[in-house]
Short mmCIF file of C-alpha atoms and ligand atoms in Angstrom, two decimals:
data_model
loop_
_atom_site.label_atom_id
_atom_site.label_comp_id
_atom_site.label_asym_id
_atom_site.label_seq_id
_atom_site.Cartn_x
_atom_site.Cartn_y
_atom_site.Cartn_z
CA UNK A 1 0.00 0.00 0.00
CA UNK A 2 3.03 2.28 1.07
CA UNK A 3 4.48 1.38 -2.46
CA UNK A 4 1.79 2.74 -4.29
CA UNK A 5 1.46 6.17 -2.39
CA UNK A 6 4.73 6.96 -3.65
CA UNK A 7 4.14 5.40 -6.92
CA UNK A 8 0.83 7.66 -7.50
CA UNK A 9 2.35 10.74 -6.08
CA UNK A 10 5.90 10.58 -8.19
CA UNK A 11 2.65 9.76 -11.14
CA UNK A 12 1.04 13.03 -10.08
CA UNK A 13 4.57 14.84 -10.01
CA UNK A 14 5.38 13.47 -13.35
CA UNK A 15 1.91 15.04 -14.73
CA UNK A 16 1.81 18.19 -13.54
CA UNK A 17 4.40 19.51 -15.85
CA UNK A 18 2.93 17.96 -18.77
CA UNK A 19 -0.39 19.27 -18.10
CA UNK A 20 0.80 22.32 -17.55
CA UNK A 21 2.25 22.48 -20.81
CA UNK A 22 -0.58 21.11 -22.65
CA UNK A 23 -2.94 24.12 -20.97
CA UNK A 24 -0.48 27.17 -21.89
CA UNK A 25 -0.54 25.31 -25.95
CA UNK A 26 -4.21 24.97 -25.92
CA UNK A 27 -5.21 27.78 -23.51
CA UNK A 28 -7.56 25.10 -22.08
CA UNK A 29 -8.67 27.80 -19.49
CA UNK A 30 -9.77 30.39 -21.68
CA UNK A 31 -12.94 28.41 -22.80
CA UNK A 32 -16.06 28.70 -20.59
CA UNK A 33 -18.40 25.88 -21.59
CA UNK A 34 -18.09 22.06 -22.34
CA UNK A 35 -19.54 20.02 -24.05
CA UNK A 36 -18.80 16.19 -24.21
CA UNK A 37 -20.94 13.41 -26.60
CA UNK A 38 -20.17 9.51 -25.05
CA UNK A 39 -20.81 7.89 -28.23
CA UNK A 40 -18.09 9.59 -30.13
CA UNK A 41 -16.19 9.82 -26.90
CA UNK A 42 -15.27 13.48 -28.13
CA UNK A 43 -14.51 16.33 -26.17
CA UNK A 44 -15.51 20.19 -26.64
CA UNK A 45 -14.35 23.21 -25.15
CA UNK A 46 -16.26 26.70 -26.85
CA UNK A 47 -16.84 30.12 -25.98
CA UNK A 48 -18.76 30.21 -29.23
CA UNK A 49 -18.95 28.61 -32.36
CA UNK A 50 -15.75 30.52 -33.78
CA UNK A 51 -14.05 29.77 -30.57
CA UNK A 52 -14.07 26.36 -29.95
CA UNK A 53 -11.64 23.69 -29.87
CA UNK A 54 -12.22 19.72 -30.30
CA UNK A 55 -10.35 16.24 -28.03
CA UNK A 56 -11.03 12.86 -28.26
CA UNK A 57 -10.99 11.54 -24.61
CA UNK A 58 -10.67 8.30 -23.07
CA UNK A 59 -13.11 8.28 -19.68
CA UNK A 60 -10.97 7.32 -17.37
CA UNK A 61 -13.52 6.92 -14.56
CA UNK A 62 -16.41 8.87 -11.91
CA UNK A 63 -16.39 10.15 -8.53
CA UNK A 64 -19.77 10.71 -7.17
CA UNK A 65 -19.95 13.99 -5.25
CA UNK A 66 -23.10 12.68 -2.90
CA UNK A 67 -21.39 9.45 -2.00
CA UNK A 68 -18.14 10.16 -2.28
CA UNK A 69 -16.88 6.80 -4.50
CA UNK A 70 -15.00 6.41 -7.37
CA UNK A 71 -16.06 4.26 -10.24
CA UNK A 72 -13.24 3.26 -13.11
CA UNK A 73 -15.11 3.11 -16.43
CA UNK A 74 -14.36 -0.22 -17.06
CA UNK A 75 -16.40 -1.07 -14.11
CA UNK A 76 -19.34 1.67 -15.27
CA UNK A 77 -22.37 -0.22 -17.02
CA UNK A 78 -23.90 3.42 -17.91
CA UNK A 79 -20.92 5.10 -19.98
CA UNK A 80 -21.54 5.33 -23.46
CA UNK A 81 -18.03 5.46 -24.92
CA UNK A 82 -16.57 2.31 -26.61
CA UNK A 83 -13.41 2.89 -25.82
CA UNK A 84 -13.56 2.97 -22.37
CA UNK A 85 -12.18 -0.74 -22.19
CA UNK A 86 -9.07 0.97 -22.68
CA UNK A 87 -8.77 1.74 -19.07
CA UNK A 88 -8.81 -2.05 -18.65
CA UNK A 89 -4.90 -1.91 -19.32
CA UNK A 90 -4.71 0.56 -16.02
CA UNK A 91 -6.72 -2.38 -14.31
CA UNK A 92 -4.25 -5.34 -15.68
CA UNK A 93 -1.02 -2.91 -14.95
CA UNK A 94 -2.62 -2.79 -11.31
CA UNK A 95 -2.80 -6.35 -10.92
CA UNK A 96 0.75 -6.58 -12.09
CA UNK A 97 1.85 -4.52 -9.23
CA UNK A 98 -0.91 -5.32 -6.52
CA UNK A 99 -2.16 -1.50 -6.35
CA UNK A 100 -5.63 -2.73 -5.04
CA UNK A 101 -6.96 0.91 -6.22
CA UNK A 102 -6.58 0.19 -9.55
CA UNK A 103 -8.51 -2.98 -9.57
CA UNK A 104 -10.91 -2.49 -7.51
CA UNK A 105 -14.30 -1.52 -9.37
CA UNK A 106 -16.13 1.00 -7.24
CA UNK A 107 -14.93 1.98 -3.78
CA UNK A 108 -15.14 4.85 -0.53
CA UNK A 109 -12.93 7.96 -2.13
CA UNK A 110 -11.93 11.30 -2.36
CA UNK A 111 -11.00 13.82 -5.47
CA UNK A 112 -7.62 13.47 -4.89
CA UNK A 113 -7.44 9.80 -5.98
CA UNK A 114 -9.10 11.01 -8.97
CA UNK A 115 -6.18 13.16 -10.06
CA UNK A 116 -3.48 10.31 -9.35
CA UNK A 117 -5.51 7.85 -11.61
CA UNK A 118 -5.44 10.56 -14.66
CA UNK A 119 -1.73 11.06 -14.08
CA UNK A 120 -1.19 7.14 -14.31
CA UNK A 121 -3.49 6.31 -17.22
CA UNK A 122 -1.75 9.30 -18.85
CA UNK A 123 1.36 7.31 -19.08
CA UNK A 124 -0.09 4.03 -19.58
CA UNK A 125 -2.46 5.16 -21.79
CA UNK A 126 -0.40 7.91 -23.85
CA UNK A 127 -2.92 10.87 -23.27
CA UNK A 128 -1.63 14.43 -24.03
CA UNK A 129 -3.53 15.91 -21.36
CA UNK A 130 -6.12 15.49 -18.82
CA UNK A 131 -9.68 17.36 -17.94
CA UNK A 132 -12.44 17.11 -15.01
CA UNK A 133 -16.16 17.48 -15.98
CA UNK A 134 -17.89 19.28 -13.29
CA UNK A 135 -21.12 17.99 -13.46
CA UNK A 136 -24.21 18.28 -10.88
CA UNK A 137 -23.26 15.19 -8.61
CA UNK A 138 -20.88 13.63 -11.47
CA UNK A 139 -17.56 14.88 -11.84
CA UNK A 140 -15.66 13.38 -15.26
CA UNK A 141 -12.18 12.38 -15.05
CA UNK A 142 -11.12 12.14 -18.80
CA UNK A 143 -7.69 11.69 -20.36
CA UNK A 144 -7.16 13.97 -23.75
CA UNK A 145 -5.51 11.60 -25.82
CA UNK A 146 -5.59 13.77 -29.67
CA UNK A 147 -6.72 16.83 -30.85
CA UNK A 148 -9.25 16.66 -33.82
CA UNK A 149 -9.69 19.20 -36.43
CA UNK A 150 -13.42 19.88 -36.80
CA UNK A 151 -13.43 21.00 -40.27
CA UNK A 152 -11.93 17.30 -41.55
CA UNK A 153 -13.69 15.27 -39.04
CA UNK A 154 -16.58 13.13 -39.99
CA UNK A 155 -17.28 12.62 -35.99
CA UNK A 156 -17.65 16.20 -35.34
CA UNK A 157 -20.16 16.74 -38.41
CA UNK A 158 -22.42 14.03 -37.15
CA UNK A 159 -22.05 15.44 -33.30
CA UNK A 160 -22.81 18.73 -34.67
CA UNK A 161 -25.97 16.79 -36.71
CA UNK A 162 -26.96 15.26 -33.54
CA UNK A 163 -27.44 18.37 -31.37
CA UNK A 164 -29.04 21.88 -31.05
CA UNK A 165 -27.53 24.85 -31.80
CA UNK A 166 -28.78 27.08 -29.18
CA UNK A 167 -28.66 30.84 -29.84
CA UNK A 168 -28.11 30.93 -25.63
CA UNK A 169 -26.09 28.24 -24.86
CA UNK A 170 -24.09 26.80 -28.10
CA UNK A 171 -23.95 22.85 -29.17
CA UNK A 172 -26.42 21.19 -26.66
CA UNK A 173 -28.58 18.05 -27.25
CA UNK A 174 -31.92 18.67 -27.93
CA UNK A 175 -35.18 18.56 -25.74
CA UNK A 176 -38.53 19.15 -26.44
CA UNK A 177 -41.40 20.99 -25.46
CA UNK A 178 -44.91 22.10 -25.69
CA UNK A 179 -45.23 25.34 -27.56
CA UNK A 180 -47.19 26.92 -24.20
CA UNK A 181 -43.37 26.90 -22.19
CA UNK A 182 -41.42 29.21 -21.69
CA UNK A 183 -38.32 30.61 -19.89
CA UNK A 184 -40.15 32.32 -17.52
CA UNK A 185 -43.69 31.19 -17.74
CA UNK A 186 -45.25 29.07 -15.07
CA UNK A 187 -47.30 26.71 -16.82
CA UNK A 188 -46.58 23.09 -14.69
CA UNK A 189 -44.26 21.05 -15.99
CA UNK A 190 -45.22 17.34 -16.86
CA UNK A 191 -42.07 14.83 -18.33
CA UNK A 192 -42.32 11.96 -20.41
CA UNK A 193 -39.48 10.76 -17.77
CA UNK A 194 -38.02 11.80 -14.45
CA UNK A 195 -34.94 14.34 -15.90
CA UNK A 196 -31.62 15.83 -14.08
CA UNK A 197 -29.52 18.15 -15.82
CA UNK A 198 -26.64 16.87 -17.24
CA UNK A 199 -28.11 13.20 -17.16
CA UNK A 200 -27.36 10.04 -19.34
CA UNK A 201 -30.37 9.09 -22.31
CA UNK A 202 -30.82 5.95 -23.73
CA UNK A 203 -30.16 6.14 -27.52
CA UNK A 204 -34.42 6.69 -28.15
CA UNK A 205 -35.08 8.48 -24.67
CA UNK A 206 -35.36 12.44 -25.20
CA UNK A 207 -35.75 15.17 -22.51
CA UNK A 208 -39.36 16.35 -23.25
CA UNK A 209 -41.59 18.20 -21.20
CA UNK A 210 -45.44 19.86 -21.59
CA UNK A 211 -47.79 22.36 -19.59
CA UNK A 212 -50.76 21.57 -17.07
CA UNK A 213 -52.99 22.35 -20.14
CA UNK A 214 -51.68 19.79 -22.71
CA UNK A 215 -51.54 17.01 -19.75
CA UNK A 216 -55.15 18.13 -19.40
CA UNK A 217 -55.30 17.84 -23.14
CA UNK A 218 -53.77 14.35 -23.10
CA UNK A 219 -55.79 12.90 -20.52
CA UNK A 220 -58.97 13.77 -22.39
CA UNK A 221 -57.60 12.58 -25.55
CA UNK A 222 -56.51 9.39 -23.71
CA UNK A 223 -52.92 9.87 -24.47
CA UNK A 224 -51.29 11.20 -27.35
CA UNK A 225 -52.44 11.81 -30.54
CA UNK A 226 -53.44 13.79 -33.36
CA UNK A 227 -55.57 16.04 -31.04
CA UNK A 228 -53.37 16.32 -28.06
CA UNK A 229 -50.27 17.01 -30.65
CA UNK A 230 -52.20 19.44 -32.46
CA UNK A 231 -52.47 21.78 -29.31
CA UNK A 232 -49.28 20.67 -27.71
CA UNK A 233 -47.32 21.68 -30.64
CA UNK A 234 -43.74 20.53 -29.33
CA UNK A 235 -40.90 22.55 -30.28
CA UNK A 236 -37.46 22.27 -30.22
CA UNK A 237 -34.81 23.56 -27.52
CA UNK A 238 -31.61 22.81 -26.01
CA UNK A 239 -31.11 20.77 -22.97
CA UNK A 240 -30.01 24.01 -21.02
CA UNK A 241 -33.00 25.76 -22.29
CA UNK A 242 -35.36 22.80 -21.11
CA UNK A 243 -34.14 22.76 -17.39
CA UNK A 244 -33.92 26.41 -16.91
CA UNK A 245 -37.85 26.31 -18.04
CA UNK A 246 -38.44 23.27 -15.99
CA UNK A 247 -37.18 25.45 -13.01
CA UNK A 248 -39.49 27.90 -13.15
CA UNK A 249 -42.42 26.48 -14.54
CA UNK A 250 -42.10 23.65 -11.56
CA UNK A 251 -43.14 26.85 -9.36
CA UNK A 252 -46.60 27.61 -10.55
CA UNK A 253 -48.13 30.80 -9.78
CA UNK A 254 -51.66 29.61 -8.74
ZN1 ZN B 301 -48.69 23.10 -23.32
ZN1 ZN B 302 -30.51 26.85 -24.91
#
């Protein structure tokens, strides 16, 4: 156990010039937003859509905020990206060297461990730098293993395909809604599914969401149909867009 401490902390040593490096030659922290798609396992950072820059990205693994455990990807039944079996070779170099960390599936941790696990698979798994998703209860350990050029990518054309581009909020994946929502309005808010920002969708579940009316609508039309549609009228909007109206349409006024 004593071996690996040292071995993860002379890991994390090694990485921090590296990533260093790889920040000042990308100016990783001059982009605001994120956006990352599982399938393609593709990475992007954007102020806007003439400031934006693209990574593939291997997941390297979770750590769950409300229950404080890590979870390597190879362990993770919900992750999307194919080529998380790749971390599979941190698991085998692991049980080369009896570092129970890095073979055991899910366990009691903190952020930190996080950090040493990117600066091993780094090595092990040739990434040219490293980058933490933030999300609600989810934070994303990933390791940045290319940069792709967007214009001659036939990944990026089908990510940009596959999601909204919201005047507001830039590439996002798209959610739908009645036509009676808005931003602001405070109409109810009735889902086809329970919804957290940020969350995983099966490959045919979308976000989408409609007022107290159109339920009212629905349940007199028994469901939907042409009726119900007719006065739902779904529209299109981002998945920001959809939880920042679910937000305040949750709070109705009467
Ligand atoms: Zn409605
Ligand atoms: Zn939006």
């Amino acid at each position: 156990m004593n071996d690996y401490k040292n071995f993860a902390q002379s890991e994390l040593d090694r990485l921090i010039p590296i990533q260093n490096r790889f920040k000042e030659e990308f100016d990783i922290d001059s982009y605001a937003n994120w956006f990352y798609d599982g399938e393609s396992a593709i990475l992007r950072l954007y102020n806007s859509d003439d400031d934006e820059i693209f990574f593939k990205y291997i997941p390297i693994g979770t750590f769950s905020l409300s229950q404080k455990t890590w979870m390597w990807s190879w362990f993770n039944n919900y992750l999307n990206e194919k080529n998380k079996i790749e971390t599979l070779k941190i698991k085998q170099f692991g049980e080369e060297n009896q570092f129970e960390k890095l073979t055991t599936g899910t366990f009691t941790s903190d952020e930190f461990d996080g950090w040493e696990f990117l600066a091993i698979s780094q090595k092990l798994l040739a990434g040219i730098g490293v980058y933490k998703i933030n999300g609600d209860n989810l934070e994303h350990f990933l390791l940045l293993t290319e940069l792709i050029n967007p214009d001659s990518n036939q990944e990026i054309r089908k990510l940009k395909q596959k999601t909204v581009d919201c005047g507001n909020h830039g590439f996002k994946r798209p959610a739908f809604v009645c036509q009676h929502l808005e931003l602001d309005s405070k109409k109810g808010f009735e889902e086809s599914f329970e919804t957290f920002p940020g969350m995983d969708l099966e490959d045919d579940d979308d976000f989408s969401a409609w007022c107290d009316e159109c339920e009212r609508k629905r349940i007199e039309c028994d469901g939907w149909n042409d009726k119900s549609e007719e006065f739902a009228k779904i529209k299109l909007v981002c998945e920001d867009c959809y939880f920042e109206m679910k937000k305040s349409n949750q709070n109705k006024s009467y």
